[in-house]
Amino acid sequence: MTKLSRNFYTRNTFQISREILGKILVHNSQKGITSGRIVEVEAYVGPNDPASHTYLNRRTQRTEIQFREGGFIYVYQVYGIHFCFNVVTEAENKPEVILVRALEPIEGIKLMIKRRGFKEVNQRNIFNLANGPAKLCEAMEINKTHYGADLCGNKIYIVDDNFHIKPEDIIASPRINIDYSGKAAEYPWRFFIKGNPFVSKAKQKK
DNA sequence: AAAATGATCCTT
DNA sequence: AGGATCATTTTC
């Protein structure tokens, strides 16, 4: 079990996207520890990516953290209701991120069930705990207060437990819900673990 | 100051 | 297929 350090994050976004699958996201919160294996992500590669919040280098209060070096947390709110958790990648002034879309719950399942507002711990609920970007934020209790936090710290971080995924078990497909971005909507920049039942319900190839 | 726009989820 | 529900950004 080793915590990923700075040099893991300050690299090519696509390479990290593939390598981060199978790693474990941990939140050491006041109420207890929750963790889950990352099974689905999407790459957003900045100035040249019409689907990215930093397309054409758009720099606002919201996107500011993306311009830092890799390893920091980018949290944003969508639809006024939900939060999405992203990992900042690459070197300073290369505003790229990886959106974490789904987790396979590992630790603190009872706490996650509670945060999600489910009544009981059953298989169906466990599958629905974190199989979507906003769901995992609720289950892990990640919100705006974590904007800009350092993944190299002790609160929220990612660890490697030597879980191995064969390269052929990583599926690349188009990203979800970015129809507004024209041709970029077709780019295969969503990555998930083949056959994993915790991947989000969005259209999924065989 | 006001309008438009969602990197979603849940229910019907 | 549609409603919830509001922060962030853009436009006037």
Short mmCIF file of N, CA, C and O in Angstrom, two decimals, chain A residues 37-171:
data_model
loop_
_atom_site.label_atom_id
_atom_site.label_comp_id
_atom_site.label_asym_id
_atom_site.label_seq_id
_atom_site.Cartn_x
_atom_site.Cartn_y
_atom_site.Cartn_z
N ARG A 37 -12.08 1.56 -5.07
CA ARG A 37 -11.18 1.38 -6.21
C ARG A 37 -11.71 2.15 -7.41
O ARG A 37 -12.92 2.09 -7.72
N ILE A 38 -10.83 2.87 -8.07
CA ILE A 38 -11.21 3.66 -9.24
C ILE A 38 -11.42 2.73 -10.43
O ILE A 38 -10.49 2.04 -10.84
N VAL A 39 -12.63 2.73 -10.97
CA VAL A 39 -12.92 1.81 -12.08
C VAL A 39 -13.31 2.52 -13.38
O VAL A 39 -13.46 1.88 -14.42
N GLU A 40 -13.49 3.85 -13.30
CA GLU A 40 -13.90 4.60 -14.50
C GLU A 40 -13.45 6.06 -14.38
O GLU A 40 -13.68 6.70 -13.37
N VAL A 41 -12.82 6.57 -15.44
CA VAL A 41 -12.36 7.96 -15.45
C VAL A 41 -12.55 8.58 -16.83
O VAL A 41 -12.81 7.86 -17.81
N GLU A 42 -12.42 9.90 -16.89
CA GLU A 42 -12.40 10.59 -18.19
C GLU A 42 -11.28 11.63 -18.17
O GLU A 42 -11.05 12.28 -17.15
N ALA A 43 -10.60 11.76 -19.31
CA ALA A 43 -9.52 12.75 -19.42
C ALA A 43 -10.05 14.03 -20.05
O ALA A 43 -10.78 13.99 -21.04
N TYR A 44 -9.69 15.16 -19.45
CA TYR A 44 -10.03 16.48 -20.01
C TYR A 44 -8.72 17.23 -20.17
O TYR A 44 -8.09 17.59 -19.18
N VAL A 45 -8.34 17.43 -21.43
CA VAL A 45 -6.98 17.88 -21.68
C VAL A 45 -6.84 19.34 -22.08
O VAL A 45 -6.09 19.67 -23.01
N GLY A 46 -7.57 20.20 -21.39
CA GLY A 46 -7.28 21.62 -21.42
C GLY A 46 -7.54 22.39 -22.69
O GLY A 46 -8.54 22.20 -23.38
N PRO A 47 -6.62 23.30 -23.01
CA PRO A 47 -6.79 24.31 -24.07
C PRO A 47 -7.25 23.76 -25.41
O PRO A 47 -7.97 24.43 -26.14
N ASN A 48 -6.87 22.53 -25.73
CA ASN A 48 -7.22 21.97 -27.03
C ASN A 48 -8.41 21.03 -26.99
O ASN A 48 -8.69 20.34 -27.96
N ASP A 49 -9.10 21.00 -25.86
CA ASP A 49 -10.22 20.08 -25.68
C ASP A 49 -11.52 20.87 -25.48
O ASP A 49 -11.75 21.42 -24.41
N PRO A 50 -12.37 20.91 -26.50
CA PRO A 50 -13.60 21.72 -26.43
C PRO A 50 -14.51 21.33 -25.26
O PRO A 50 -15.36 22.11 -24.87
N ALA A 51 -14.32 20.12 -24.74
CA ALA A 51 -15.19 19.69 -23.63
C ALA A 51 -14.63 20.12 -22.28
O ALA A 51 -15.27 19.97 -21.26
N SER A 52 -13.41 20.66 -22.28
CA SER A 52 -12.75 21.00 -21.02
C SER A 52 -13.16 22.38 -20.50
O SER A 52 -13.42 23.30 -21.29
N HIS A 53 -13.20 22.50 -19.21
CA HIS A 53 -13.49 23.80 -18.60
C HIS A 53 -12.38 24.80 -18.88
O HIS A 53 -12.56 26.00 -18.72
N THR A 54 -11.23 24.31 -19.28
CA THR A 54 -10.11 25.20 -19.57
C THR A 54 -9.81 25.27 -21.07
O THR A 54 -8.69 25.61 -21.48
N TYR A 55 -10.84 24.98 -21.88
CA TYR A 55 -10.70 25.11 -23.33
C TYR A 55 -10.25 26.53 -23.66
O TYR A 55 -10.76 27.50 -23.09
N LEU A 56 -9.31 26.65 -24.58
CA LEU A 56 -8.74 27.96 -24.97
C LEU A 56 -8.14 28.70 -23.78
O LEU A 56 -8.16 29.92 -23.70
N ASN A 57 -7.64 27.90 -22.85
CA ASN A 57 -6.98 28.46 -21.66
C ASN A 57 -7.88 29.33 -20.80
O ASN A 57 -7.38 30.23 -20.11
N ARG A 58 -9.17 29.07 -20.84
CA ARG A 58 -10.08 29.86 -20.01
C ARG A 58 -9.68 29.74 -18.54
O ARG A 58 -9.68 28.66 -17.97
N ARG A 59 -9.35 30.87 -17.98
CA ARG A 59 -8.86 30.88 -16.62
C ARG A 59 -9.80 31.71 -15.76
O ARG A 59 -9.85 32.93 -15.91
N THR A 60 -10.54 31.06 -14.88
CA THR A 60 -11.48 31.76 -14.00
C THR A 60 -11.22 31.30 -12.58
O THR A 60 -10.37 30.44 -12.35
N GLN A 61 -11.98 31.86 -11.66
CA GLN A 61 -11.82 31.46 -10.27
C GLN A 61 -12.04 29.95 -10.13
O GLN A 61 -11.33 29.27 -9.41
N ARG A 62 -13.03 29.46 -10.88
CA ARG A 62 -13.33 28.03 -10.79
C ARG A 62 -12.18 27.17 -11.30
O ARG A 62 -11.82 26.16 -10.69
N THR A 63 -11.61 27.53 -12.44
CA THR A 63 -10.62 26.66 -13.08
C THR A 63 -9.17 26.89 -12.60
O THR A 63 -8.27 26.16 -13.00
N GLU A 64 -9.00 27.89 -11.76
CA GLU A 64 -7.64 28.29 -11.36
C GLU A 64 -6.74 27.11 -10.95
O GLU A 64 -5.59 27.02 -11.38
N ILE A 65 -7.29 26.21 -10.15
CA ILE A 65 -6.45 25.12 -9.62
C ILE A 65 -5.90 24.22 -10.72
O ILE A 65 -4.86 23.58 -10.56
N GLN A 66 -6.60 24.17 -11.85
CA GLN A 66 -6.13 23.32 -12.95
C GLN A 66 -4.77 23.75 -13.49
O GLN A 66 -4.07 22.96 -14.11
N PHE A 67 -4.44 25.01 -13.25
CA PHE A 67 -3.18 25.54 -13.77
C PHE A 67 -1.98 25.20 -12.89
O PHE A 67 -0.85 25.46 -13.26
N ARG A 68 -2.24 24.62 -11.74
CA ARG A 68 -1.13 24.20 -10.89
C ARG A 68 -0.57 22.87 -11.38
O ARG A 68 -1.15 22.22 -12.26
N GLU A 69 0.51 22.44 -10.78
CA GLU A 69 1.08 21.15 -11.16
C GLU A 69 0.14 20.03 -10.71
O GLU A 69 -0.77 20.26 -9.91
N GLY A 70 0.34 18.83 -11.20
CA GLY A 70 -0.53 17.72 -10.90
C GLY A 70 -0.57 17.35 -9.42
O GLY A 70 0.32 17.70 -8.66
N GLY A 71 -1.67 16.64 -9.04
CA GLY A 71 -1.77 16.15 -7.68
C GLY A 71 -2.69 16.94 -6.77
O GLY A 71 -2.79 16.65 -5.59
N PHE A 72 -3.37 17.94 -7.34
CA PHE A 72 -4.32 18.70 -6.54
C PHE A 72 -5.74 18.31 -6.94
O PHE A 72 -5.96 17.70 -7.99
N ILE A 73 -6.69 18.68 -6.10
CA ILE A 73 -8.08 18.28 -6.34
C ILE A 73 -8.88 19.42 -6.96
O ILE A 73 -8.89 20.54 -6.45
N TYR A 74 -9.53 19.12 -8.08
CA TYR A 74 -10.44 20.06 -8.72
C TYR A 74 -11.86 19.55 -8.49
O TYR A 74 -12.22 18.48 -8.96
N VAL A 75 -12.63 20.32 -7.72
CA VAL A 75 -14.03 19.97 -7.47
C VAL A 75 -14.89 21.07 -8.07
O VAL A 75 -14.60 22.24 -7.90
N TYR A 76 -15.91 20.69 -8.81
CA TYR A 76 -16.83 21.70 -9.32
C TYR A 76 -18.25 21.21 -9.13
O TYR A 76 -18.50 20.02 -8.89
N GLN A 77 -19.16 22.14 -9.20
CA GLN A 77 -20.56 21.79 -9.02
C GLN A 77 -21.27 21.81 -10.36
O GLN A 77 -21.03 22.68 -11.19
N VAL A 78 -22.13 20.83 -10.60
CA VAL A 78 -22.91 20.80 -11.83
C VAL A 78 -24.39 20.81 -11.51
O VAL A 78 -24.82 20.26 -10.50
N TYR A 79 -25.16 21.38 -12.39
CA TYR A 79 -26.62 21.42 -12.25
C TYR A 79 -27.05 21.99 -10.92
O TYR A 79 -28.15 21.70 -10.44
N GLY A 80 -26.16 22.79 -10.33
CA GLY A 80 -26.52 23.43 -9.07
C GLY A 80 -26.63 22.50 -7.88
O GLY A 80 -26.78 22.96 -6.75
N ILE A 81 -26.54 21.21 -8.12
CA ILE A 81 -26.81 20.25 -7.06
C ILE A 81 -25.61 19.36 -6.74
O ILE A 81 -25.30 19.13 -5.59
N HIS A 82 -25.00 18.87 -7.79
CA HIS A 82 -24.01 17.80 -7.63
C HIS A 82 -22.57 18.30 -7.69
O HIS A 82 -22.27 19.30 -8.31
N PHE A 83 -21.68 17.51 -7.05
CA PHE A 83 -20.25 17.79 -7.13
C PHE A 83 -19.56 16.72 -7.97
O PHE A 83 -20.02 15.57 -8.01
N CYS A 84 -18.47 17.12 -8.63
CA CYS A 84 -17.67 16.14 -9.35
C CYS A 84 -16.22 16.29 -8.93
O CYS A 84 -15.70 17.39 -8.76
N PHE A 85 -15.56 15.15 -8.76
CA PHE A 85 -14.19 15.09 -8.27
C PHE A 85 -13.22 14.84 -9.42
O PHE A 85 -13.37 13.91 -10.19
N ASN A 86 -12.22 15.73 -9.52
CA ASN A 86 -11.22 15.60 -10.57
C ASN A 86 -9.82 15.68 -9.98
O ASN A 86 -9.60 16.35 -8.98
N VAL A 87 -8.89 14.99 -10.65
CA VAL A 87 -7.49 15.03 -10.26
C VAL A 87 -6.73 15.90 -11.26
O VAL A 87 -6.79 15.66 -12.47
N VAL A 88 -6.04 16.92 -10.77
CA VAL A 88 -5.24 17.76 -11.65
C VAL A 88 -3.99 17.00 -12.07
O VAL A 88 -3.37 16.32 -11.25
N THR A 89 -3.65 17.10 -13.35
CA THR A 89 -2.48 16.38 -13.87
C THR A 89 -1.51 17.35 -14.53
O THR A 89 -1.76 18.55 -14.62
N GLU A 90 -0.42 16.78 -15.02
CA GLU A 90 0.57 17.53 -15.81
C GLU A 90 1.35 18.60 -15.02
O GLU A 90 1.14 18.79 -13.83
N ALA A 91 2.22 19.29 -15.74
CA ALA A 91 3.07 20.30 -15.12
C ALA A 91 2.27 21.59 -14.90
O ALA A 91 1.14 21.72 -15.36
N GLU A 92 2.88 22.51 -14.19
CA GLU A 92 2.25 23.80 -13.96
C GLU A 92 1.93 24.46 -15.30
O GLU A 92 2.65 24.29 -16.29
N ASN A 93 0.80 25.18 -15.33
CA ASN A 93 0.34 25.87 -16.53
C ASN A 93 -0.07 24.96 -17.68
O ASN A 93 -0.18 25.40 -18.82
N LYS A 94 -0.28 23.68 -17.36
CA LYS A 94 -0.92 22.78 -18.32
C LYS A 94 -2.21 22.31 -17.65
O LYS A 94 -2.19 21.32 -16.90
N PRO A 95 -3.31 23.02 -17.88
CA PRO A 95 -4.55 22.79 -17.13
C PRO A 95 -5.32 21.57 -17.61
O PRO A 95 -6.29 21.69 -18.35
N GLU A 96 -4.87 20.40 -17.18
CA GLU A 96 -5.55 19.17 -17.56
C GLU A 96 -6.00 18.43 -16.30
O GLU A 96 -5.37 18.55 -15.26
N VAL A 97 -7.10 17.68 -16.42
CA VAL A 97 -7.63 16.94 -15.27
C VAL A 97 -8.16 15.57 -15.68
O VAL A 97 -8.38 15.30 -16.86
N ILE A 98 -8.34 14.74 -14.67
CA ILE A 98 -9.01 13.46 -14.86
C ILE A 98 -10.24 13.46 -13.97
O ILE A 98 -10.13 13.64 -12.76
N LEU A 99 -11.42 13.29 -14.59
CA LEU A 99 -12.67 13.18 -13.84
C LEU A 99 -12.83 11.74 -13.40
O LEU A 99 -12.79 10.83 -14.23
N VAL A 100 -12.99 11.53 -12.10
CA VAL A 100 -13.22 10.18 -11.60
C VAL A 100 -14.72 9.93 -11.63
O VAL A 100 -15.49 10.65 -11.00
N ARG A 101 -15.14 8.94 -12.39
CA ARG A 101 -16.58 8.72 -12.61
C ARG A 101 -17.20 7.59 -11.79
O ARG A 101 -18.42 7.56 -11.62
N ALA A 102 -16.38 6.66 -11.32
CA ALA A 102 -16.97 5.56 -10.56
C ALA A 102 -15.95 4.85 -9.68
O ALA A 102 -14.78 4.74 -10.04
N LEU A 103 -16.43 4.38 -8.54
CA LEU A 103 -15.59 3.65 -7.59
C LEU A 103 -16.26 2.32 -7.23
O LEU A 103 -17.49 2.24 -7.17
N GLU A 104 -15.40 1.34 -6.95
CA GLU A 104 -15.88 0.10 -6.35
C GLU A 104 -15.62 0.23 -4.85
O GLU A 104 -14.46 0.23 -4.43
N PRO A 105 -16.67 0.38 -4.04
CA PRO A 105 -16.48 0.65 -2.61
C PRO A 105 -15.66 -0.44 -1.93
O PRO A 105 -15.86 -1.62 -2.20
N ILE A 106 -14.77 -0.02 -1.04
CA ILE A 106 -13.94 -0.99 -0.32
C ILE A 106 -14.12 -0.83 1.19
O ILE A 106 -14.61 -1.70 1.87
N GLU A 107 -13.73 0.35 1.68
CA GLU A 107 -13.74 0.57 3.12
C GLU A 107 -14.85 1.56 3.50
O GLU A 107 -15.15 2.49 2.76
N GLY A 108 -15.44 1.36 4.67
CA GLY A 108 -16.44 2.30 5.18
C GLY A 108 -17.76 2.24 4.44
O GLY A 108 -18.43 3.25 4.25
N ILE A 109 -18.14 1.07 4.02
CA ILE A 109 -19.36 0.92 3.23
C ILE A 109 -20.60 1.37 4.01
O ILE A 109 -21.49 2.03 3.47
N LYS A 110 -20.62 1.07 5.30
CA LYS A 110 -21.78 1.51 6.10
C LYS A 110 -21.90 3.03 6.12
O LYS A 110 -23.00 3.58 6.02
N LEU A 111 -20.77 3.69 6.24
CA LEU A 111 -20.77 5.16 6.25
C LEU A 111 -21.22 5.71 4.89
O LEU A 111 -21.99 6.68 4.82
N MET A 112 -20.78 5.08 3.84
CA MET A 112 -21.18 5.52 2.50
C MET A 112 -22.68 5.34 2.29
O MET A 112 -23.35 6.20 1.73
N ILE A 113 -23.20 4.23 2.75
CA ILE A 113 -24.63 3.95 2.65
C ILE A 113 -25.40 5.07 3.35
O ILE A 113 -26.40 5.60 2.83
N LYS A 114 -24.91 5.47 4.49
CA LYS A 114 -25.55 6.52 5.28
C LYS A 114 -25.51 7.85 4.55
O LYS A 114 -26.52 8.55 4.43
N ARG A 115 -24.33 8.18 4.03
CA ARG A 115 -24.19 9.46 3.31
C ARG A 115 -25.09 9.52 2.09
O ARG A 115 -25.61 10.57 1.74
N ARG A 116 -25.29 8.41 1.44
CA ARG A 116 -26.12 8.36 0.24
C ARG A 116 -27.60 8.31 0.57
O ARG A 116 -28.45 8.38 -0.31
N GLY A 117 -27.90 8.14 1.86
CA GLY A 117 -29.30 8.15 2.26
C GLY A 117 -30.03 6.84 2.04
O GLY A 117 -31.26 6.81 2.03
N PHE A 118 -29.28 5.75 1.87
CA PHE A 118 -29.93 4.46 1.70
C PHE A 118 -30.28 3.89 3.07
O PHE A 118 -29.59 4.14 4.05
N LYS A 119 -31.33 3.11 3.10
CA LYS A 119 -31.83 2.56 4.37
C LYS A 119 -31.03 1.34 4.83
O LYS A 119 -30.78 1.15 6.00
N GLU A 120 -30.69 0.48 3.88
CA GLU A 120 -30.02 -0.75 4.30
C GLU A 120 -28.83 -1.09 3.41
O GLU A 120 -28.72 -0.60 2.29
N VAL A 121 -27.96 -1.92 3.98
CA VAL A 121 -26.80 -2.39 3.22
C VAL A 121 -27.18 -3.65 2.46
O VAL A 121 -27.30 -4.72 3.03
N ASN A 122 -27.41 -3.51 1.17
CA ASN A 122 -27.65 -4.70 0.36
C ASN A 122 -26.88 -4.56 -0.95
O ASN A 122 -26.34 -3.51 -1.26
N GLN A 123 -26.83 -5.63 -1.69
CA GLN A 123 -26.00 -5.65 -2.89
C GLN A 123 -26.40 -4.56 -3.88
O GLN A 123 -25.56 -3.88 -4.45
N ARG A 124 -27.70 -4.38 -4.05
CA ARG A 124 -28.19 -3.40 -4.99
C ARG A 124 -27.71 -1.99 -4.61
O ARG A 124 -27.24 -1.23 -5.45
N ASN A 125 -27.80 -1.68 -3.33
CA ASN A 125 -27.37 -0.36 -2.86
C ASN A 125 -25.86 -0.18 -3.00
O ASN A 125 -25.39 0.91 -3.31
N ILE A 126 -25.13 -1.25 -2.74
CA ILE A 126 -23.67 -1.14 -2.84
C ILE A 126 -23.25 -0.85 -4.28
O ILE A 126 -22.36 -0.05 -4.52
N PHE A 127 -23.95 -1.47 -5.25
CA PHE A 127 -23.64 -1.16 -6.64
C PHE A 127 -23.94 0.29 -6.97
O PHE A 127 -23.29 0.89 -7.82
N ASN A 128 -24.93 0.86 -6.31
CA ASN A 128 -25.33 2.23 -6.61
C ASN A 128 -24.65 3.29 -5.75
O ASN A 128 -24.98 4.47 -5.84
N LEU A 129 -23.72 2.87 -4.95
CA LEU A 129 -23.06 3.77 -4.02
C LEU A 129 -22.22 4.83 -4.72
O LEU A 129 -22.28 6.02 -4.38
N ALA A 130 -21.44 4.42 -5.70
CA ALA A 130 -20.47 5.35 -6.29
C ALA A 130 -20.29 5.12 -7.78
O ALA A 130 -19.24 5.40 -8.34
N ASN A 131 -21.34 4.64 -8.46
CA ASN A 131 -21.23 4.38 -9.91
C ASN A 131 -21.69 5.58 -10.73
O ASN A 131 -22.54 5.48 -11.60
N GLY A 132 -21.08 6.73 -10.45
CA GLY A 132 -21.38 7.96 -11.16
C GLY A 132 -20.60 9.07 -10.47
O GLY A 132 -20.35 8.97 -9.27
N PRO A 133 -20.18 10.11 -11.21
CA PRO A 133 -19.29 11.12 -10.65
C PRO A 133 -19.86 11.86 -9.43
O PRO A 133 -19.13 12.13 -8.48
N ALA A 134 -21.17 12.17 -9.46
CA ALA A 134 -21.74 12.88 -8.32
C ALA A 134 -22.06 11.91 -7.18
O ALA A 134 -22.00 12.28 -6.01
N LYS A 135 -22.37 10.68 -7.53
CA LYS A 135 -22.65 9.68 -6.50
C LYS A 135 -21.41 9.41 -5.66
O LYS A 135 -21.49 9.31 -4.44
N LEU A 136 -20.28 9.30 -6.32
CA LEU A 136 -19.07 8.99 -5.54
C LEU A 136 -18.68 10.16 -4.64
O LEU A 136 -18.15 9.96 -3.55
N CYS A 137 -18.98 11.37 -5.07
CA CYS A 137 -18.69 12.52 -4.22
C CYS A 137 -19.56 12.49 -2.97
O CYS A 137 -19.10 12.79 -1.87
N GLU A 138 -20.82 12.10 -3.14
CA GLU A 138 -21.70 12.03 -1.98
C GLU A 138 -21.24 10.91 -1.05
O GLU A 138 -21.17 11.08 0.16
N ALA A 139 -20.93 9.76 -1.63
CA ALA A 139 -20.52 8.61 -0.82
C ALA A 139 -19.21 8.87 -0.08
O ALA A 139 -19.04 8.46 1.07
N MET A 140 -18.30 9.60 -0.73
CA MET A 140 -16.99 9.86 -0.13
C MET A 140 -16.98 11.17 0.65
O MET A 140 -15.96 11.55 1.23
N GLU A 141 -18.08 11.88 0.61
CA GLU A 141 -18.19 13.20 1.23
C GLU A 141 -17.11 14.15 0.72
O GLU A 141 -16.31 14.69 1.47
N ILE A 142 -17.11 14.29 -0.59
CA ILE A 142 -16.20 15.24 -1.23
C ILE A 142 -17.04 16.40 -1.74
O ILE A 142 -18.05 16.19 -2.41
N ASN A 143 -16.67 17.61 -1.36
CA ASN A 143 -17.44 18.79 -1.78
C ASN A 143 -16.51 19.98 -1.96
O ASN A 143 -15.30 19.83 -1.99
N LYS A 144 -17.10 21.15 -2.10
CA LYS A 144 -16.31 22.34 -2.42
C LYS A 144 -15.22 22.66 -1.41
O LYS A 144 -14.23 23.31 -1.73
N THR A 145 -15.40 22.21 -0.17
CA THR A 145 -14.36 22.50 0.83
C THR A 145 -13.06 21.78 0.48
O THR A 145 -12.00 22.12 1.01
N HIS A 146 -13.14 20.80 -0.42
CA HIS A 146 -11.94 20.07 -0.78
C HIS A 146 -11.29 20.60 -2.06
O HIS A 146 -10.29 20.06 -2.52
N TYR A 147 -11.88 21.66 -2.60
CA TYR A 147 -11.30 22.28 -3.80
C TYR A 147 -9.85 22.68 -3.51
O TYR A 147 -9.58 23.35 -2.51
N GLY A 148 -8.94 22.27 -4.36
CA GLY A 148 -7.55 22.69 -4.21
C GLY A 148 -6.73 21.89 -3.22
O GLY A 148 -5.55 22.14 -3.05
N ALA A 149 -7.36 20.92 -2.54
CA ALA A 149 -6.61 20.11 -1.58
C ALA A 149 -5.53 19.29 -2.30
O ALA A 149 -5.68 18.96 -3.48
N ASP A 150 -4.48 18.98 -1.56
CA ASP A 150 -3.34 18.27 -2.14
C ASP A 150 -3.47 16.76 -1.92
O ASP A 150 -3.59 16.31 -0.79
N LEU A 151 -3.46 16.01 -3.00
CA LEU A 151 -3.57 14.55 -2.89
C LEU A 151 -2.31 13.93 -2.27
O LEU A 151 -2.30 12.74 -1.96
N CYS A 152 -1.30 14.73 -2.12
CA CYS A 152 -0.08 14.24 -1.47
C CYS A 152 -0.16 14.47 0.04
O CYS A 152 0.80 14.25 0.77
N GLY A 153 -1.32 14.94 0.51
CA GLY A 153 -1.52 15.18 1.94
C GLY A 153 -2.11 13.95 2.63
O GLY A 153 -2.05 12.84 2.10
N ASN A 154 -2.73 14.17 3.79
CA ASN A 154 -3.21 13.04 4.58
C ASN A 154 -4.73 12.92 4.67
O ASN A 154 -5.25 12.05 5.36
N LYS A 155 -5.43 13.81 4.00
CA LYS A 155 -6.89 13.84 4.11
C LYS A 155 -7.53 13.00 2.98
O LYS A 155 -8.23 12.05 3.24
N ILE A 156 -7.25 13.40 1.78
CA ILE A 156 -7.74 12.66 0.62
C ILE A 156 -6.52 12.32 -0.23
O ILE A 156 -5.73 13.20 -0.56
N TYR A 157 -6.39 11.05 -0.55
CA TYR A 157 -5.22 10.63 -1.32
C TYR A 157 -5.54 9.34 -2.07
O TYR A 157 -6.61 8.75 -1.88
N ILE A 158 -4.62 8.92 -2.89
CA ILE A 158 -4.82 7.71 -3.69
C ILE A 158 -3.68 6.75 -3.42
O ILE A 158 -2.52 7.16 -3.40
N VAL A 159 -4.02 5.47 -3.20
CA VAL A 159 -2.97 4.50 -2.92
C VAL A 159 -2.96 3.37 -3.95
O VAL A 159 -3.95 3.10 -4.62
N ASP A 160 -1.80 2.76 -4.05
CA ASP A 160 -1.57 1.64 -4.95
C ASP A 160 -1.43 0.38 -4.10
O ASP A 160 -0.56 0.33 -3.24
N ASP A 161 -2.31 -0.60 -4.31
CA ASP A 161 -2.19 -1.84 -3.56
C ASP A 161 -1.74 -2.99 -4.47
O ASP A 161 -2.02 -4.15 -4.21
N ASN A 162 -1.07 -2.60 -5.55
CA ASN A 162 -0.53 -3.56 -6.52
C ASN A 162 -1.61 -4.38 -7.22
O ASN A 162 -1.35 -5.48 -7.70
N PHE A 163 -2.81 -3.83 -7.28
CA PHE A 163 -3.89 -4.46 -8.05
C PHE A 163 -3.50 -4.33 -9.51
O PHE A 163 -3.23 -3.23 -9.99
N HIS A 164 -3.48 -5.44 -10.21
CA HIS A 164 -3.01 -5.38 -11.60
C HIS A 164 -4.14 -5.53 -12.60
O HIS A 164 -4.99 -6.40 -12.45
N ILE A 165 -4.16 -4.66 -13.57
CA ILE A 165 -5.15 -4.74 -14.64
C ILE A 165 -4.42 -4.95 -15.95
O ILE A 165 -3.50 -4.21 -16.29
N LYS A 166 -4.85 -5.96 -16.69
CA LYS A 166 -4.22 -6.21 -17.97
C LYS A 166 -4.58 -5.09 -18.94
O LYS A 166 -5.73 -4.63 -18.96
N PRO A 167 -3.62 -4.64 -19.73
CA PRO A 167 -3.89 -3.53 -20.67
C PRO A 167 -5.12 -3.78 -21.52
O PRO A 167 -5.88 -2.86 -21.82
N GLU A 168 -5.36 -5.02 -21.91
CA GLU A 168 -6.52 -5.31 -22.77
C GLU A 168 -7.84 -5.24 -22.00
O GLU A 168 -8.90 -5.29 -22.59
N ASP A 169 -7.77 -5.13 -20.69
CA ASP A 169 -9.00 -5.01 -19.89
C ASP A 169 -9.36 -3.55 -19.63
O ASP A 169 -10.27 -3.25 -18.86
N ILE A 170 -8.62 -2.63 -20.25
CA ILE A 170 -8.98 -1.22 -20.15
C ILE A 170 -9.67 -0.82 -21.44
O ILE A 170 -9.09 -0.92 -22.53
N ILE A 171 -10.93 -0.41 -21.33
CA ILE A 171 -11.71 -0.02 -22.50
C ILE A 171 -11.71 1.50 -22.63
O ILE A 171 -11.92 2.20 -21.64
#
